[in-house]
Every structure is written in structure tokens, then in C-alpha cells.
Amino acid sequence: MSEAERDDAGLPRDELLAPMLRRVIGVVTIVSLVALVLFGLWGAPTDEVQGDAQRVMYLHVPSAWLAYLAFFVTAAASALFLWRRTRAEVWDRLAGASAELGVMFTGLALVLGSIWGRPVWGVWWAWDARLVSTALLFFLFLGYCALRRIPAADPVGGAKRNAIAALIAFVDVPIVHFSVEWWRTLHQQATVFNPQLNPQIHGVMGLTLWLGTIAFTLLYVYLLDRRYRLAVLEDGRADRELERAIAERISTSRGVVA
Amino acid sequence: MTDVGYVIAGWSVAGIVLGAYTVRLVLRIRRAERESAPPESNT
């Protein structure tokens, strides 16, 4: 790595967000999460049918939305890596960083859905099209994250392999979204992003749901920047270890020749 | 469990998962930055 690619502390410069923008997003994220807690637990009225248990929705729905967004970013970055004209390391790192966050948000959506489902449906889990396709999505991208940890002899070839796996796994995202339209399910149909694009939620409840979605999206952007940064640092460390191993090998072989 | 119990469980799980992931990520970055910095910048 050249000197121009390092900052004053000798660390790689490669970052997604400028430091000032990252700080602003961090502060706005904390403020919006605090507002979400206040509105979600106290500001929003109690649901007439589901009671207070419905308050889990203000976390469950944003988690599911972030799962979609994170895996869309992974798929888009993977496609950009596979396309020869746009191939760059940044897309591979971005895909991996976003997938890890997507797995976390999918897992959270599943657990929160289960906690919400128990008082409303009477069961923790049902073999329902939406639930099963979401669980499948979780394991598909968990497998993708595991695949990324398997080293490849050719780094570009390995990244291509990962990109193809991400695009295959992403096929499940529209299946998850439209499962409630295609099959008869226990899970309710889309309230906000329905086929008519006519949100069936009003007042403070809708406002709180949007607040949760914005807060989680900001958190995702912040964490994506940080996870990308970690990937840059880890790649740099792996490169240095490789260079050191090659140098040791060369010096050892010179010693044998001498 | 009452409705309030499910709400507390759900919000606690979300807080713990997101909080733990964020803290772990920040700590991993700090460790990686320490290990990535050239020796002269540590002085």
C-alpha cells in the first residue's frame, strides 16, 4: 500500500463515508432511536385488537425492511463486481459488509416476529410461507457469509464465486415479499408496501412505524460504513501477512542456495 | 406472559442484539487499527 493510500496515522484511507458525515449520521441515528423508543412504547396508542403486543411491530417491520435493503445492496454490489467494466474491490467488500448486517436484521425480524406472534397467533412458529421463506433467506445469507470466509487461490475468482452465490440467494427476497400474496398464509398481507401502494395504517402508529424505519436505515448506513472499514483493515492485514510470508520464504531459499 | 411482557422481551432483544453488534464492531475496528498502524506511528 502506497503512502498516498494511508492517513496521518498510517492507516488505510479507504472509507465509505467522510468522517464528518459519519459523525452526523451517528448523532442523528441515536436521536432517532431515542425518539423511536419514546413513540413506540408511550407515544403510539394501544392497538384496539392486538393490545400492547402490537408495539413489537415498530421493531419487527423495520428489521424486515432492513433485511430487504441490506440484501439488495449485496446483490447490486455483487452484480457490479461481476460486470467487468465496473469490477472493483469496493463492491466485493460492500457486498460482504451488507450481507452480514442483513443476516443480523433478518434474524432480528424472525425473533421479533415470533415474540409478536405468540400473543397474537397463539404460537411461536408456524410452517407458513412468509416465515419459512424468511428463515430460508436467513440461512442462505448465513451460508454466503460462511462462503466468504473460505479462502480462494485466486482472490478475484473467489470474489466472483461469492458474487454469484449472493445473486442466487437474493432470488428468495421477492419470494419472501410476495409470499403473502401468492399463498394463503397466517402472516398478514403487506400493510405499507401493498400492491395498491395504499398504506393501511394511520396517525401516530404510521408515524412511529416510519420513524422506526428511518432510525433503522440510518443505523444500517452507519454500521455498513463501520463494517466496510473493518473489511479494509482486515484485508490490509492479510496482505501484509502474505508479503511477510513471501519475504521469509525468499530469504530462506537464498540461505539454502548460499 | 402478559402483553407488556412480550413488549419488554421484544424491545430488550432488539436493544441487546443491535447494541452488542455495534460495540463488538467498534472494538474489532480499534483492534484492527492498532494492528494496522505502522510501528513508528505507535510512538
Tab-separated table of C-alpha atoms in Angstrom:
chain	number	residue	atom	x	y	z
A	1	MET	CA	0.000	0.000	0.000
A	2	SER	CA	1.445	3.373	-1.026
A	3	GLU	CA	1.866	6.365	1.329
A	4	ALA	CA	-0.890	8.222	-0.544
A	5	GLU	CA	-3.340	5.477	0.407
A	6	ARG	CA	-2.626	5.942	4.121
A	7	ASP	CA	-3.711	8.694	6.519
A	8	ASP	CA	-1.563	10.571	9.073
A	9	ALA	CA	-1.756	7.639	11.498
A	10	GLY	CA	-0.523	5.264	8.788
A	11	LEU	CA	-3.946	3.591	8.414
A	12	PRO	CA	-5.663	2.865	5.054
A	13	ARG	CA	-7.714	5.845	3.818
A	14	ASP	CA	-10.334	3.705	2.093
A	15	GLU	CA	-13.683	4.584	3.763
A	16	LEU	CA	-17.291	4.742	2.547
A	17	LEU	CA	-18.300	7.938	4.356
A	18	ALA	CA	-16.357	11.114	5.103
A	19	PRO	CA	-15.593	11.341	8.869
A	20	MET	CA	-17.823	14.416	9.350
A	21	LEU	CA	-20.765	12.804	7.540
A	22	ARG	CA	-20.295	9.622	9.572
A	23	ARG	CA	-20.404	11.613	12.831
A	24	VAL	CA	-23.575	13.437	11.719
A	25	ILE	CA	-25.256	10.135	10.763
A	26	GLY	CA	-24.192	8.641	14.097
A	27	VAL	CA	-25.729	11.509	16.097
A	28	VAL	CA	-28.957	11.561	14.022
A	29	THR	CA	-29.213	7.762	14.414
A	30	ILE	CA	-29.017	7.988	18.222
A	31	VAL	CA	-31.601	10.815	18.302
A	32	SER	CA	-33.986	8.918	16.016
A	33	LEU	CA	-33.595	5.689	18.044
A	34	VAL	CA	-34.404	7.575	21.269
A	35	ALA	CA	-37.471	9.106	19.547
A	36	LEU	CA	-38.474	5.602	18.380
A	37	VAL	CA	-38.336	4.276	21.954
A	38	LEU	CA	-40.471	7.199	23.206
A	39	PHE	CA	-43.065	6.917	20.426
A	40	GLY	CA	-43.025	3.121	20.226
A	41	LEU	CA	-43.502	2.484	23.938
A	42	TRP	CA	-45.511	5.561	25.022
A	43	GLY	CA	-46.465	7.932	22.162
A	44	ALA	CA	-48.312	5.481	19.906
A	45	PRO	CA	-51.764	4.393	21.099
A	46	THR	CA	-52.511	0.814	22.154
A	47	ASP	CA	-53.929	-1.286	19.310
A	48	GLU	CA	-57.647	-1.960	19.704
A	49	VAL	CA	-57.406	-5.616	18.611
A	50	GLN	CA	-53.858	-6.769	19.469
A	51	GLY	CA	-53.320	-4.688	22.602
A	52	ASP	CA	-49.820	-3.625	23.679
A	53	ALA	CA	-48.225	-6.671	21.998
A	54	GLN	CA	-48.578	-4.777	18.690
A	55	ARG	CA	-45.776	-2.429	19.870
A	56	VAL	CA	-43.274	-5.098	18.781
A	57	MET	CA	-44.300	-4.178	15.210
A	58	TYR	CA	-42.325	-0.900	15.453
A	59	LEU	CA	-39.128	-3.017	15.555
A	60	HIS	CA	-40.214	-6.093	13.588
A	61	VAL	CA	-41.250	-4.277	10.396
A	62	PRO	CA	-38.143	-2.008	10.219
A	63	SER	CA	-35.936	-5.098	10.789
A	64	ALA	CA	-37.616	-6.872	7.869
A	65	TRP	CA	-37.280	-3.739	5.673
A	66	LEU	CA	-33.581	-3.516	6.513
A	67	ALA	CA	-33.141	-7.188	5.604
A	68	TYR	CA	-34.553	-6.409	2.136
A	69	LEU	CA	-32.387	-3.293	1.770
A	70	ALA	CA	-29.193	-4.963	3.001
A	71	PHE	CA	-29.583	-7.943	0.661
A	72	PHE	CA	-30.481	-5.633	-2.242
A	73	VAL	CA	-27.220	-3.738	-1.651
A	74	THR	CA	-25.365	-7.076	-1.503
A	75	ALA	CA	-26.939	-8.226	-4.771
A	76	ALA	CA	-26.351	-4.876	-6.540
A	77	ALA	CA	-22.718	-4.716	-5.375
A	78	SER	CA	-22.219	-8.347	-6.447
A	79	ALA	CA	-23.618	-7.594	-9.910
A	80	LEU	CA	-21.315	-4.582	-10.209
A	81	PHE	CA	-18.366	-6.784	-9.257
A	82	LEU	CA	-19.291	-9.438	-11.808
A	83	TRP	CA	-19.628	-6.862	-14.593
A	84	ARG	CA	-16.115	-6.499	-15.969
A	85	ARG	CA	-16.402	-2.730	-16.627
A	86	THR	CA	-17.253	-1.910	-13.009
A	87	ARG	CA	-15.246	-4.628	-11.277
A	88	ALA	CA	-13.542	-3.224	-8.184
A	89	GLU	CA	-12.637	-4.419	-4.695
A	90	VAL	CA	-15.046	-1.901	-3.177
A	91	TRP	CA	-18.091	-3.834	-4.496
A	92	ASP	CA	-16.895	-7.137	-3.057
A	93	ARG	CA	-16.270	-5.586	0.369
A	94	LEU	CA	-19.575	-3.701	0.283
A	95	ALA	CA	-21.458	-6.903	-0.602
A	96	GLY	CA	-19.889	-8.796	2.305
A	97	ALA	CA	-20.448	-5.962	4.800
A	98	SER	CA	-24.093	-5.513	3.816
A	99	ALA	CA	-24.791	-9.264	3.881
A	100	GLU	CA	-23.563	-9.553	7.474
A	101	LEU	CA	-25.912	-6.728	8.503
A	102	GLY	CA	-28.721	-8.314	6.503
A	103	VAL	CA	-28.291	-11.595	8.371
A	104	MET	CA	-28.467	-9.733	11.685
A	105	PHE	CA	-31.638	-7.834	10.697
A	106	THR	CA	-33.261	-10.979	9.249
A	107	GLY	CA	-32.522	-12.881	12.455
A	108	LEU	CA	-33.962	-9.987	14.447
A	109	ALA	CA	-37.101	-9.894	12.255
A	110	LEU	CA	-37.605	-13.644	12.805
A	111	VAL	CA	-37.160	-13.467	16.588
A	112	LEU	CA	-39.303	-10.336	16.959
A	113	GLY	CA	-41.959	-11.859	14.703
A	114	SER	CA	-42.009	-14.924	16.925
A	115	ILE	CA	-42.358	-12.796	20.071
A	116	TRP	CA	-45.169	-10.793	18.423
A	117	GLY	CA	-46.814	-13.944	17.001
A	118	ARG	CA	-47.105	-15.778	20.333
A	119	PRO	CA	-49.737	-13.461	21.910
A	120	VAL	CA	-51.471	-12.665	18.578
A	121	TRP	CA	-51.479	-16.062	16.817
A	122	GLY	CA	-51.072	-18.249	19.911
A	123	VAL	CA	-47.911	-19.931	18.546
A	124	TRP	CA	-44.208	-19.051	18.463
A	125	TRP	CA	-43.760	-20.520	14.996
A	126	ALA	CA	-45.923	-21.732	12.114
A	127	TRP	CA	-44.937	-23.503	8.902
A	128	ASP	CA	-46.201	-20.515	6.981
A	129	ALA	CA	-44.918	-19.384	3.565
A	130	ARG	CA	-43.704	-15.987	4.847
A	131	LEU	CA	-41.985	-17.431	7.917
A	132	VAL	CA	-40.368	-20.349	6.088
A	133	SER	CA	-39.135	-18.226	3.156
A	134	THR	CA	-37.701	-15.684	5.641
A	135	ALA	CA	-35.932	-18.434	7.607
A	136	LEU	CA	-34.582	-19.755	4.312
A	137	LEU	CA	-33.309	-16.245	3.470
A	138	PHE	CA	-31.531	-16.107	6.833
A	139	PHE	CA	-29.751	-19.417	6.239
A	140	LEU	CA	-28.951	-18.636	2.594
A	141	PHE	CA	-27.090	-15.450	3.511
A	142	LEU	CA	-25.567	-17.046	6.611
A	143	GLY	CA	-24.143	-19.603	4.189
A	144	TYR	CA	-22.986	-16.764	1.917
A	145	CYS	CA	-21.131	-15.178	4.862
A	146	ALA	CA	-19.534	-18.559	5.638
A	147	LEU	CA	-18.573	-18.981	1.966
A	148	ARG	CA	-16.761	-15.615	2.044
A	149	ARG	CA	-14.516	-16.939	4.822
A	150	ILE	CA	-13.283	-19.821	2.661
A	151	PRO	CA	-10.014	-18.662	1.089
A	152	ALA	CA	-9.561	-18.954	-2.668
A	153	ALA	CA	-6.251	-19.443	-4.500
A	154	ASP	CA	-7.270	-16.628	-6.852
A	155	PRO	CA	-8.794	-13.647	-4.916
A	156	VAL	CA	-10.734	-12.378	-7.972
A	157	GLY	CA	-12.041	-15.881	-8.657
A	158	GLY	CA	-13.112	-16.195	-5.023
A	159	ALA	CA	-14.889	-12.850	-5.133
A	160	LYS	CA	-16.685	-13.902	-8.353
A	161	ARG	CA	-17.792	-17.130	-6.642
A	162	ASN	CA	-19.151	-15.077	-3.706
A	163	ALA	CA	-20.940	-12.644	-6.039
A	164	ILE	CA	-22.695	-15.455	-7.910
A	165	ALA	CA	-23.762	-17.031	-4.585
A	166	ALA	CA	-25.190	-13.672	-3.428
A	167	LEU	CA	-27.238	-13.251	-6.609
A	168	ILE	CA	-28.630	-16.787	-6.263
A	169	ALA	CA	-29.538	-16.176	-2.590
A	170	PHE	CA	-31.207	-12.844	-3.488
A	171	VAL	CA	-33.821	-14.715	-5.571
A	172	ASP	CA	-35.509	-15.524	-2.233
A	173	VAL	CA	-36.122	-11.827	-1.398
A	174	PRO	CA	-39.079	-11.286	-3.808
A	175	ILE	CA	-40.406	-14.721	-2.773
A	176	VAL	CA	-40.414	-13.526	0.870
A	177	HIS	CA	-42.134	-10.259	-0.038
A	178	PHE	CA	-44.835	-11.699	-2.302
A	179	SER	CA	-45.366	-14.933	-0.297
A	180	VAL	CA	-48.354	-13.348	1.486
A	181	GLU	CA	-49.938	-12.559	-1.912
A	182	TRP	CA	-49.087	-15.847	-3.658
A	183	TRP	CA	-50.120	-18.246	-0.879
A	184	ARG	CA	-52.714	-18.288	1.876
A	185	THR	CA	-50.675	-17.543	4.980
A	186	LEU	CA	-51.110	-16.913	8.682
A	187	HIS	CA	-48.962	-13.810	8.276
A	188	GLN	CA	-50.920	-10.682	7.451
A	189	GLN	CA	-50.642	-9.132	3.986
A	190	ALA	CA	-48.435	-6.097	3.344
A	191	THR	CA	-49.729	-3.070	5.239
A	192	VAL	CA	-47.474	-0.379	3.787
A	193	PHE	CA	-45.864	-1.744	0.596
A	194	ASN	CA	-49.008	-3.485	-0.650
A	195	PRO	CA	-49.795	-3.975	-4.370
A	196	GLN	CA	-52.116	-0.938	-4.303
A	197	LEU	CA	-49.359	1.154	-2.653
A	198	ASN	CA	-52.024	2.337	-0.239
A	199	PRO	CA	-50.715	2.135	3.351
A	200	GLN	CA	-53.350	0.684	5.684
A	201	ILE	CA	-52.043	2.385	8.797
A	202	HIS	CA	-52.872	5.833	10.074
A	203	GLY	CA	-51.977	8.525	12.563
A	204	VAL	CA	-49.339	8.191	15.246
A	205	MET	CA	-48.972	4.442	14.563
A	206	GLY	CA	-47.934	5.143	10.964
A	207	LEU	CA	-45.636	7.960	12.073
A	208	THR	CA	-43.952	5.669	14.631
A	209	LEU	CA	-43.505	2.951	12.023
A	210	TRP	CA	-41.857	5.429	9.637
A	211	LEU	CA	-39.699	6.707	12.496
A	212	GLY	CA	-38.555	3.149	13.183
A	213	THR	CA	-37.802	2.567	9.506
A	214	ILE	CA	-35.775	5.782	9.238
A	215	ALA	CA	-33.907	5.094	12.512
A	216	PHE	CA	-33.020	1.542	11.453
A	217	THR	CA	-31.993	2.712	7.963
A	218	LEU	CA	-29.653	5.319	9.461
A	219	LEU	CA	-28.256	2.688	11.832
A	220	TYR	CA	-27.709	0.389	8.848
A	221	VAL	CA	-25.819	3.119	6.943
A	222	TYR	CA	-23.631	3.810	9.981
A	223	LEU	CA	-22.915	0.125	10.631
A	224	LEU	CA	-22.318	-0.533	6.920
A	225	ASP	CA	-19.640	2.178	6.892
A	226	ARG	CA	-18.009	0.684	10.011
A	227	ARG	CA	-18.197	-2.903	8.737
A	228	TYR	CA	-16.677	-1.821	5.418
A	229	ARG	CA	-13.876	-0.099	7.348
A	230	LEU	CA	-13.185	-3.315	9.255
A	231	ALA	CA	-13.032	-5.253	5.964
A	232	VAL	CA	-10.456	-2.766	4.597
A	233	LEU	CA	-8.298	-3.114	7.722
A	234	GLU	CA	-8.548	-6.919	7.745
A	235	ASP	CA	-7.685	-7.132	4.024
A	236	GLY	CA	-4.652	-4.908	4.645
A	237	ARG	CA	-3.522	-7.143	7.497
A	238	ALA	CA	-3.943	-10.275	5.362
A	239	ASP	CA	-1.908	-8.642	2.553
A	240	ARG	CA	0.889	-7.742	4.968
A	241	GLU	CA	0.967	-11.259	6.408
A	242	LEU	CA	1.203	-12.657	2.879
A	243	GLU	CA	4.041	-10.251	1.978
A	244	ARG	CA	5.890	-11.201	5.175
A	245	ALA	CA	5.465	-14.926	4.451
A	246	ILE	CA	6.761	-14.454	0.875
A	247	ALA	CA	9.741	-12.420	2.139
A	248	GLU	CA	10.564	-15.114	4.712
A	249	ARG	CA	10.291	-17.804	2.058
A	250	ILE	CA	12.627	-15.867	-0.269
A	251	SER	CA	15.199	-15.252	2.458
A	252	THR	CA	15.069	-18.924	3.493
A	253	SER	CA	15.589	-20.115	-0.087
A	254	ARG	CA	18.531	-17.676	-0.518
A	255	GLY	CA	20.076	-19.108	2.639
A	256	VAL	CA	19.763	-22.633	1.225
A	257	VAL	CA	21.356	-21.577	-2.086
A	258	ALA	CA	24.250	-19.814	-0.287
B	1	MET	CA	-46.930	-13.827	29.909
B	2	THR	CA	-48.860	-10.573	29.576
B	3	ASP	CA	-48.776	-8.307	26.506
B	4	VAL	CA	-46.390	-5.986	28.365
B	5	GLY	CA	-44.076	-8.949	28.965
B	6	TYR	CA	-43.893	-9.665	25.230
B	7	VAL	CA	-43.225	-5.967	24.525
B	8	ILE	CA	-40.401	-5.867	27.096
B	9	ALA	CA	-38.947	-9.111	25.691
B	10	GLY	CA	-39.077	-7.862	22.091
B	11	TRP	CA	-37.590	-4.446	22.735
B	12	SER	CA	-34.909	-5.920	25.044
B	13	VAL	CA	-33.853	-8.496	22.446
B	14	ALA	CA	-33.579	-5.789	19.764
B	15	GLY	CA	-31.599	-3.479	22.072
B	16	ILE	CA	-29.206	-6.233	23.134
B	17	VAL	CA	-28.618	-7.558	19.590
B	18	LEU	CA	-28.077	-4.142	17.974
B	19	GLY	CA	-26.076	-2.814	20.933
B	20	ALA	CA	-23.846	-5.881	21.195
B	21	TYR	CA	-23.192	-5.934	17.425
B	22	THR	CA	-22.306	-2.204	17.380
B	23	VAL	CA	-19.978	-2.424	20.404
B	24	ARG	CA	-18.273	-5.570	19.057
B	25	LEU	CA	-17.785	-3.911	15.663
B	26	VAL	CA	-16.244	-0.777	17.200
B	27	LEU	CA	-13.875	-2.905	19.341
B	28	ARG	CA	-12.857	-5.025	16.318
B	29	ILE	CA	-12.101	-1.859	14.301
B	30	ARG	CA	-9.976	-0.416	17.134
B	31	ARG	CA	-8.009	-3.649	17.416
B	32	ALA	CA	-7.548	-3.859	13.650
B	33	GLU	CA	-6.400	-0.201	13.527
B	34	ARG	CA	-3.857	-0.871	16.284
B	35	GLU	CA	-2.529	-3.867	14.355
B	36	SER	CA	-2.563	-1.996	11.014
B	37	ALA	CA	-0.702	1.114	12.145
B	38	PRO	CA	2.988	1.112	11.161
B	39	PRO	CA	5.359	0.722	14.188
B	40	GLU	CA	6.561	4.355	14.065
B	41	SER	CA	3.017	5.731	14.459
B	42	ASN	CA	2.622	3.861	17.776
B	43	THR	CA	5.250	6.022	19.457
